[in-house]
GROMACS .gro file of C-alpha atoms in nm:
model
  350
    1MET     CA    1   2.935   1.226   2.831
    2LYS     CA    2   2.983   0.876   2.971
    3ILE     CA    3   2.875   0.812   3.329
    4ASN     CA    4   3.047   0.540   3.526
    5LYS     CA    5   2.799   0.335   3.731
    6GLN     CA    6   3.086   0.221   3.951
    7ASN     CA    7   3.100   0.567   4.108
    8PRO     CA    8   2.867   0.664   4.392
    9VAL     CA    9   2.554   0.874   4.332
   10MET     CA   10   2.458   1.145   4.579
   11VAL     CA   11   2.086   1.178   4.657
   12THR     CA   12   1.953   1.455   4.879
   13GLY     CA   13   1.635   1.400   5.081
   14ALA     CA   14   1.698   1.023   5.087
   15THR     CA   15   1.453   0.966   5.372
   16GLY     CA   16   1.172   1.143   5.183
   17TYR     CA   17   0.881   1.006   4.981
   18VAL     CA   18   1.021   1.045   4.629
   19ALA     CA   19   1.388   0.993   4.711
   20GLY     CA   20   1.320   0.680   4.917
   21VAL     CA   21   1.181   0.496   4.612
   22LEU     CA   22   1.465   0.631   4.400
   23VAL     CA   23   1.731   0.513   4.648
   24LYS     CA   24   1.571   0.167   4.646
   25ARG     CA   25   1.606   0.152   4.266
   26LEU     CA   26   1.968   0.269   4.274
   27LEU     CA   27   2.058   0.010   4.536
   28GLU     CA   28   1.892  -0.262   4.328
   29GLU     CA   29   2.114  -0.150   4.036
   30GLY     CA   30   2.418  -0.217   4.253
   31ILE     CA   31   2.504   0.151   4.293
   32THR     CA   32   2.655   0.305   4.606
   33VAL     CA   33   2.435   0.589   4.730
   34HIS     CA   34   2.575   0.885   4.923
   35ALA     CA   35   2.289   1.012   5.138
   36PRO     CA   36   2.340   1.350   5.306
   37ILE     CA   37   2.086   1.395   5.585
   38ARG     CA   38   2.035   1.638   5.870
   39ASN     CA   39   2.098   1.393   6.154
   40THR     CA   40   2.295   1.071   6.102
   41GLN     CA   41   2.216   0.964   6.460
   42ASN     CA   42   1.842   0.936   6.392
   43SER     CA   43   1.847   0.560   6.344
   44LYS     CA   44   1.467   0.535   6.325
   45LYS     CA   45   1.465   0.734   5.999
   46LEU     CA   46   1.755   0.539   5.852
   47ASN     CA   47   1.655   0.180   5.935
   48ASP     CA   48   1.447   0.125   5.621
   49LEU     CA   49   1.728   0.242   5.394
   50ILE     CA   50   1.989   0.036   5.582
   51ALA     CA   51   1.769  -0.274   5.553
   52LEU     CA   52   1.729  -0.212   5.178
   53ALA     CA   53   2.103  -0.185   5.129
   54GLU     CA   54   2.164  -0.510   5.317
   55LYS     CA   55   1.931  -0.694   5.077
   56SER     CA   56   2.063  -0.537   4.757
   57GLU     CA   57   2.377  -0.530   4.546
   58GLY     CA   58   2.436  -0.165   4.629
   59ASP     CA   59   2.550   0.017   4.941
   60ILE     CA   60   2.448   0.334   5.122
   61LYS     CA   61   2.663   0.580   5.313
   62PHE     CA   62   2.522   0.859   5.528
   63PHE     CA   63   2.669   1.207   5.566
   64GLU     CA   64   2.557   1.487   5.795
   65ALA     CA   65   2.450   1.795   5.600
   66ASN     CA   66   2.211   2.088   5.619
   67LEU     CA   67   2.040   2.250   5.320
   68LEU     CA   68   2.111   2.597   5.455
   69GLN     CA   69   2.470   2.537   5.568
   70GLU     CA   70   2.716   2.640   5.301
   71GLY     CA   71   2.962   2.367   5.205
   72SER     CA   72   2.797   2.097   5.415
   73TYR     CA   73   2.740   1.875   5.109
   74THR     CA   74   3.097   1.864   4.984
   75ALA     CA   75   3.193   1.552   5.182
   76ALA     CA   76   2.892   1.357   5.048
   77MET     CA   77   2.963   1.479   4.694
   78GLN     CA   78   3.325   1.364   4.683
   79GLY     CA   79   3.379   1.101   4.414
   80CYS     CA   80   3.024   1.135   4.274
   81GLU     CA   81   2.972   1.194   3.903
   82ILE     CA   82   2.595   1.222   3.950
   83VAL     CA   83   2.417   1.442   4.204
   84ILE     CA   84   2.039   1.413   4.242
   85HIS     CA   85   1.875   1.692   4.439
   86THR     CA   86   1.523   1.602   4.553
   87ALA     CA   87   1.514   1.767   4.895
   88SER     CA   88   1.260   2.052   4.914
   89PRO     CA   89   0.975   2.102   5.163
   90PHE     CA   90   0.620   2.051   5.034
   91ILE     CA   91   0.391   2.227   5.283
   92MET     CA   92   0.059   2.380   5.184
   93ASN     CA   93  -0.040   2.527   5.520
   94THR     CA   94   0.229   2.751   5.667
   95LYS     CA   95   0.225   3.082   5.852
   96ASN     CA   96   0.572   3.173   5.727
   97PRO     CA   97   0.612   3.068   5.361
   98SER     CA   98   0.930   3.270   5.323
   99LYS     CA   99   1.109   3.073   5.595
  100ASP     CA  100   0.938   2.736   5.551
  101LEU     CA  101   0.927   2.718   5.169
  102ILE     CA  102   1.123   2.985   4.983
  103GLU     CA  103   1.441   2.978   5.189
  104PRO     CA  104   1.503   2.600   5.194
  105ALA     CA  105   1.403   2.552   4.828
  106LEU     CA  106   1.601   2.844   4.689
  107GLU     CA  107   1.902   2.855   4.921
  108GLY     CA  108   1.922   2.477   4.940
  109THR     CA  109   1.940   2.447   4.561
  110LYS     CA  110   2.205   2.719   4.542
  111ASN     CA  111   2.405   2.545   4.816
  112ILE     CA  112   2.402   2.212   4.632
  113LEU     CA  113   2.502   2.362   4.296
  114HIS     CA  114   2.770   2.589   4.439
  115SER     CA  115   2.918   2.284   4.612
  116ALA     CA  116   2.915   2.098   4.279
  117ASN     CA  117   3.128   2.377   4.135
  118GLN     CA  118   3.395   2.285   4.391
  119ILE     CA  119   3.386   1.906   4.339
  120THR     CA  120   3.559   1.815   4.013
  121SER     CA  121   3.414   1.462   3.994
  122VAL     CA  122   3.058   1.594   3.936
  123LYS     CA  123   2.948   1.559   3.572
  124ARG     CA  124   2.568   1.568   3.588
  125ILE     CA  125   2.310   1.714   3.826
  126ILE     CA  126   1.947   1.602   3.825
  127LEU     CA  127   1.719   1.858   3.989
  128THR     CA  128   1.373   1.751   4.101
  129SER     CA  129   1.169   2.061   4.027
  130SER     CA  130   0.792   2.043   3.968
  131CYS     CA  131   0.522   2.112   3.715
  132VAL     CA  132   0.425   2.404   3.941
  133ALA     CA  133   0.741   2.575   3.811
  134ILE     CA  134   0.581   2.544   3.467
  135ALA     CA  135   0.234   2.666   3.573
  136GLY     CA  136   0.107   2.792   3.907
  137ASP     CA  137  -0.266   2.759   3.833
  138ASN     CA  138  -0.462   2.558   3.580
  139ALA     CA  139  -0.603   2.884   3.440
  140ASP     CA  140  -0.252   2.968   3.318
  141ILE     CA  141  -0.307   2.718   3.037
  142LYS     CA  142  -0.486   2.994   2.842
  143GLN     CA  143  -0.143   3.157   2.799
  144SER     CA  144   0.004   2.840   2.644
  145PRO     CA  145  -0.016   2.767   2.271
  146GLN     CA  146  -0.277   2.499   2.191
  147ASP     CA  147  -0.393   2.490   2.556
  148ILE     CA  148  -0.123   2.250   2.672
  149PHE     CA  149   0.165   2.300   2.915
  150THR     CA  150   0.512   2.223   2.776
  151GLU     CA  151   0.870   2.248   2.897
  152SER     CA  152   0.894   2.597   2.745
  153ASP     CA  153   0.635   2.734   2.989
  154TRP     CA  154   0.725   2.908   3.317
  155ASN     CA  155   0.507   2.988   3.616
  156GLN     CA  156   0.448   3.364   3.608
  157THR     CA  157   0.147   3.396   3.839
  158SER     CA  158   0.255   3.253   4.175
  159SER     CA  159   0.390   3.472   4.453
  160LEU     CA  160   0.468   3.468   4.823
  161HIS     CA  161   0.099   3.532   4.890
  162HIS     CA  162  -0.057   3.311   4.622
  163GLN     CA  163   0.061   2.953   4.569
  164ALA     CA  164   0.378   3.004   4.778
  165TYR     CA  165   0.495   2.646   4.728
  166SER     CA  166   0.473   2.688   4.351
  167PHE     CA  167   0.662   3.017   4.383
  168SER     CA  168   0.939   2.846   4.582
  169LYS     CA  169   0.989   2.576   4.318
  170THR     CA  170   0.995   2.835   4.040
  171LEU     CA  171   1.258   3.049   4.212
  172ALA     CA  172   1.472   2.745   4.292
  173GLU     CA  173   1.467   2.611   3.936
  174LYS     CA  174   1.544   2.950   3.783
  175ALA     CA  175   1.839   2.989   4.021
  176ALA     CA  176   1.965   2.644   3.919
  177TRP     CA  177   1.963   2.733   3.549
  178ASN     CA  178   2.146   3.059   3.622
  179ILE     CA  179   2.422   2.878   3.813
  180TYR     CA  180   2.446   2.614   3.541
  181ARG     CA  181   2.493   2.876   3.268
  182ASN     CA  182   2.789   3.026   3.453
  183GLN     CA  183   2.998   2.709   3.438
  184SER     CA  184   3.085   2.449   3.173
  185ARG     CA  185   3.193   2.133   3.359
  186TRP     CA  186   2.866   1.970   3.465
  187LYS     CA  187   2.533   1.920   3.291
  188LEU     CA  188   2.197   2.012   3.446
  189ILE     CA  189   1.882   1.810   3.379
  190VAL     CA  190   1.557   1.916   3.543
  191LEU     CA  191   1.259   1.689   3.605
  192ASN     CA  192   0.922   1.861   3.644
  193PRO     CA  193   0.687   1.601   3.791
  194SER     CA  194   0.317   1.663   3.835
  195ALA     CA  195   0.140   1.551   4.155
  196VAL     CA  196   0.313   1.237   4.284
  197PHE     CA  197   0.101   0.942   4.400
  198GLY     CA  198   0.169   0.574   4.460
  199PRO     CA  199   0.318   0.359   4.736
  200GLY     CA  200   0.630   0.493   4.905
  201LEU     CA  201   0.914   0.302   5.062
  202LYS     CA  202   0.728   0.362   5.389
  203LEU     CA  203   0.431   0.571   5.498
  204HIS     CA  204   0.493   0.945   5.480
  205LEU     CA  205   0.184   1.064   5.662
  206GLN     CA  206   0.292   1.430   5.646
  207SER     CA  207   0.300   1.412   5.265
  208GLU     CA  208   0.023   1.604   5.087
  209SER     CA  209  -0.029   1.303   4.858
  210PHE     CA  210  -0.083   1.064   5.149
  211ASN     CA  211  -0.312   1.317   5.315
  212THR     CA  212  -0.524   1.348   5.000
  213ILE     CA  213  -0.579   0.975   4.952
  214ARG     CA  214  -0.643   0.924   5.324
  215GLN     CA  215  -0.918   1.188   5.311
  216MET     CA  216  -1.073   1.004   5.017
  217GLY     CA  217  -1.105   0.690   5.229
  218ASP     CA  218  -1.175   0.817   5.581
  219GLY     CA  219  -1.499   1.000   5.503
  220THR     CA  220  -1.359   1.352   5.487
  221MET     CA  221  -1.464   1.370   5.121
  222LYS     CA  222  -1.780   1.159   5.146
  223MET     CA  223  -1.993   1.454   5.033
  224GLY     CA  224  -1.787   1.477   4.716
  225ALA     CA  225  -1.450   1.569   4.567
  226PRO     CA  226  -1.381   1.874   4.352
  227LYS     CA  227  -1.298   1.852   3.984
  228TRP     CA  228  -0.965   2.017   4.058
  229GLY     CA  229  -0.754   1.956   3.749
  230LEU     CA  230  -0.408   1.811   3.801
  231GLY     CA  231  -0.146   1.591   3.645
  232VAL     CA  232  -0.044   1.271   3.824
  233VAL     CA  233   0.267   1.056   3.810
  234ASP     CA  234   0.339   0.733   3.996
  235VAL     CA  235   0.628   0.769   4.240
  236ARG     CA  236   0.784   0.453   4.092
  237ASP     CA  237   0.773   0.604   3.742
  238LEU     CA  238   0.930   0.921   3.878
  239ALA     CA  239   1.214   0.717   4.028
  240ASP     CA  240   1.261   0.555   3.688
  241ALA     CA  241   1.275   0.899   3.526
  242HIS     CA  242   1.552   1.007   3.764
  243ILE     CA  243   1.764   0.704   3.677
  244LYS     CA  244   1.714   0.753   3.305
  245ALA     CA  245   1.795   1.124   3.330
  246ALA     CA  246   2.110   1.035   3.524
  247PHE     CA  247   2.247   0.769   3.290
  248MET     CA  248   2.105   0.827   2.941
  249ALA     CA  249   2.355   1.026   2.732
  250ASN     CA  250   2.091   1.214   2.531
  251ALA     CA  251   1.900   1.351   2.833
  252THR     CA  252   1.894   1.730   2.820
  253GLY     CA  253   1.700   2.029   2.952
  254ARG     CA  254   1.363   2.012   3.130
  255TYR     CA  255   1.119   1.720   3.131
  256ILE     CA  256   0.753   1.714   3.225
  257ILE     CA  257   0.718   1.384   3.413
  258SER     CA  258   0.345   1.319   3.424
  259GLY     CA  259   0.148   1.012   3.331
  260HIS     CA  260  -0.210   1.138   3.337
  261ASN     CA  261  -0.419   1.454   3.307
  262THR     CA  262  -0.702   1.412   3.557
  263THR     CA  263  -0.894   1.568   3.850
  264LEU     CA  264  -0.921   1.495   4.222
  265PHE     CA  265  -1.273   1.363   4.164
  266ASP     CA  266  -1.159   1.128   3.888
  267LEU     CA  267  -0.876   1.002   4.108
  268ALA     CA  268  -1.130   0.895   4.369
  269GLN     CA  269  -1.340   0.717   4.104
  270THR     CA  270  -1.051   0.481   4.022
  271LEU     CA  271  -1.083   0.336   4.375
  272ILE     CA  272  -1.456   0.264   4.369
  273PRO     CA  273  -1.451  -0.068   4.174
  274LYS     CA  274  -1.223  -0.233   4.432
  275TYR     CA  275  -1.291  -0.043   4.755
  276GLY     CA  276  -1.627   0.132   4.706
  277ASN     CA  277  -1.828  -0.117   4.911
  278GLN     CA  278  -1.606  -0.084   5.218
  279TYR     CA  279  -1.502   0.280   5.233
  280PRO     CA  280  -1.691   0.614   5.205
  281LEU     CA  281  -1.522   0.722   4.883
  282PRO     CA  282  -1.655   1.038   4.715
  283ARG     CA  283  -1.900   0.954   4.439
  284LYS     CA  284  -2.015   1.302   4.336
  285PRO     CA  285  -1.827   1.609   4.214
  286LEU     CA  286  -1.824   1.880   4.479
  287PRO     CA  287  -1.980   2.193   4.329
  288LYS     CA  288  -1.733   2.475   4.272
  289TRP     CA  289  -1.962   2.732   4.435
  290LEU     CA  290  -1.980   2.521   4.751
  291LEU     CA  291  -1.605   2.475   4.771
  292TRP     CA  292  -1.560   2.849   4.707
  293LEU     CA  293  -1.797   2.920   4.996
  294ILE     CA  294  -1.669   2.679   5.262
  295GLY     CA  295  -1.322   2.577   5.144
  296PRO     CA  296  -1.123   2.864   5.299
  297LEU     CA  297  -1.310   2.813   5.628
  298ALA     CA  298  -1.223   2.443   5.641
  299ASN     CA  299  -0.864   2.481   5.518
  300LYS     CA  300  -0.667   2.804   5.565
  301ALA     CA  301  -0.429   2.703   5.286
  302LEU     CA  302  -0.720   2.704   5.039
  303SER     CA  303  -0.795   3.052   4.905
  304ARG     CA  304  -1.089   3.153   4.691
  305LYS     CA  305  -0.845   3.265   4.423
  306MET     CA  306  -0.696   2.914   4.411
  307ILE     CA  307  -1.043   2.761   4.383
  308ALA     CA  308  -1.147   3.002   4.108
  309ARG     CA  309  -0.835   2.933   3.900
  310ASN     CA  310  -0.816   2.554   3.942
  311VAL     CA  311  -1.155   2.390   4.007
  312ASN     CA  312  -1.338   2.283   3.690
  313VAL     CA  313  -1.034   2.404   3.496
  314PRO     CA  314  -0.842   2.121   3.324
  315TRP     CA  315  -0.471   2.062   3.370
  316ASN     CA  316  -0.316   1.943   3.046
  317GLY     CA  317   0.055   1.861   3.031
  318ASP     CA  318   0.260   1.738   2.735
  319ASN     CA  319   0.478   1.439   2.837
  320ASN     CA  320   0.599   1.357   2.486
  321LYS     CA  321   0.954   1.477   2.544
  322SER     CA  322   0.993   1.235   2.837
  323LYS     CA  323   0.863   0.950   2.623
  324ARG     CA  324   1.088   1.039   2.333
  325ASP     CA  325   1.416   1.117   2.512
  326LEU     CA  326   1.388   0.905   2.828
  327ASN     CA  327   1.175   0.623   2.687
  328MET     CA  328   0.927   0.676   2.969
  329HIS     CA  329   0.630   0.441   3.006
  330TYR     CA  330   0.370   0.545   3.263
  331ARG     CA  331   0.165   0.306   3.476
  332PRO     CA  332  -0.215   0.304   3.450
  333LEU     CA  333  -0.373   0.553   3.688
  334GLN     CA  334  -0.592   0.288   3.849
  335GLN     CA  335  -0.288   0.076   3.937
  336THR     CA  336  -0.119   0.375   4.101
  337MET     CA  337  -0.424   0.460   4.309
  338GLU     CA  338  -0.508   0.104   4.413
  339ASP     CA  339  -0.150   0.031   4.518
  340PHE     CA  340  -0.138   0.359   4.709
  341PHE     CA  341  -0.470   0.302   4.887
  342GLN     CA  342  -0.373  -0.056   4.971
  343GLN     CA  343  -0.053   0.066   5.137
  344LEU     CA  344  -0.260   0.275   5.378
  345LEU     CA  345  -0.484  -0.024   5.448
  346ASP     CA  346  -0.187  -0.256   5.508
  347HIS     CA  347  -0.056  -0.010   5.768
  348LYS     CA  348  -0.404   0.026   5.922
  349VAL     CA  349  -0.417   0.400   5.853
  350LEU     CA  350  -0.778   0.367   5.735
   0.00000   0.00000   0.00000
C-alpha cells in the first residue's frame, strides 16, 4: 500500500505531550496536519502549533471535535489517507475511573475507527496504545515465555479497581482490533510505548511524566526513589515511530516502542552527574516495605497491591520488532533524562 505524503494526516490530541512532538515532525516533513480539538477558539492552546507551522514547510488546520460525539471527526478526516489517534487521558488519581478513563479511551477509539469506516480516503490508522495493554503489572512477566514481554502478550490482570488506566488502554486496543477485523479497506498499526519521558513541545505540567521528574528535583524524593521497574522511551523517538509506522510499507501489527528497561531509582541516577550538586535528587533506593507502609497514605492512587506487584520487580520488554520492521534507534537514557530535566529548569519549574 503506497501512502501519498501530499495528502493531509489527521492527528488526534494534537495539543498533548506526545502528539505535540509528532505534529512538529510532520510539519517539518512538509505535511499538512488536520488537528481535531475540543475547542478551536482556545487560542492559548493553539499558539505553539500555529507558530510551528509558520516556520515549517507544512501546514496545520484545526477542526472542532469531541471524542465522545459520534461523527465529529469526519470533517477532519476528509482527504486523509493516514489517521493517527493519540488522544486518551492519562490520569492516575481519579475518583471515577469509569467516566474519566474507560469511557474516553474506549468510546473515543470506537468513534475514530467507526468514522474511518465512512471516509473512503483513509488507508492506514496508527493507534497509540501502551505497554500497559501488554502487561498491567511487572509481576505479570512470570506468565511470559523467557521472562520478557512481547507483542503477543495481553494485559489480563488490570480492572476498574486495580490499574484502571491500564485497563482502559487494554479495552480500547482490543476494541480497535475488533473493528479492524470487520472491514478490509484500511490497515491498523498499533504502537505500544512504555513510559514516555523527554522534552515536550511545551511544558505539560499535568503529565505524569513531568510530575515524576519534577518530584525527583524538588525534594519530594530526597529520601529515596523506589526500584519500580518500568520501560522508558524518549518522546522524540516515539514521534519517529509514529511517522515510520505511518509511511513504511512493511509496518504491520503491534509494536513495543521502548528504548530501555529500567527503574524509577535508576532514572534519577542518570541526573546526578550533571545536576546532583544543585538539586536534592534521590540517591538511595526507597525500601519496598517503607513504600508499602506509607505509599497509600501519601498518594491515594498508589495501592499496596500495585507496590507488591511492581516494586523490586523488573520490567523487561522486547523491542526487537520495532528495530527490525521500523528501523528504530533509541536515544541513550541519560540524554532523555538530562534534556527533560533541563526543560523544567529553563521554564523555572524547579
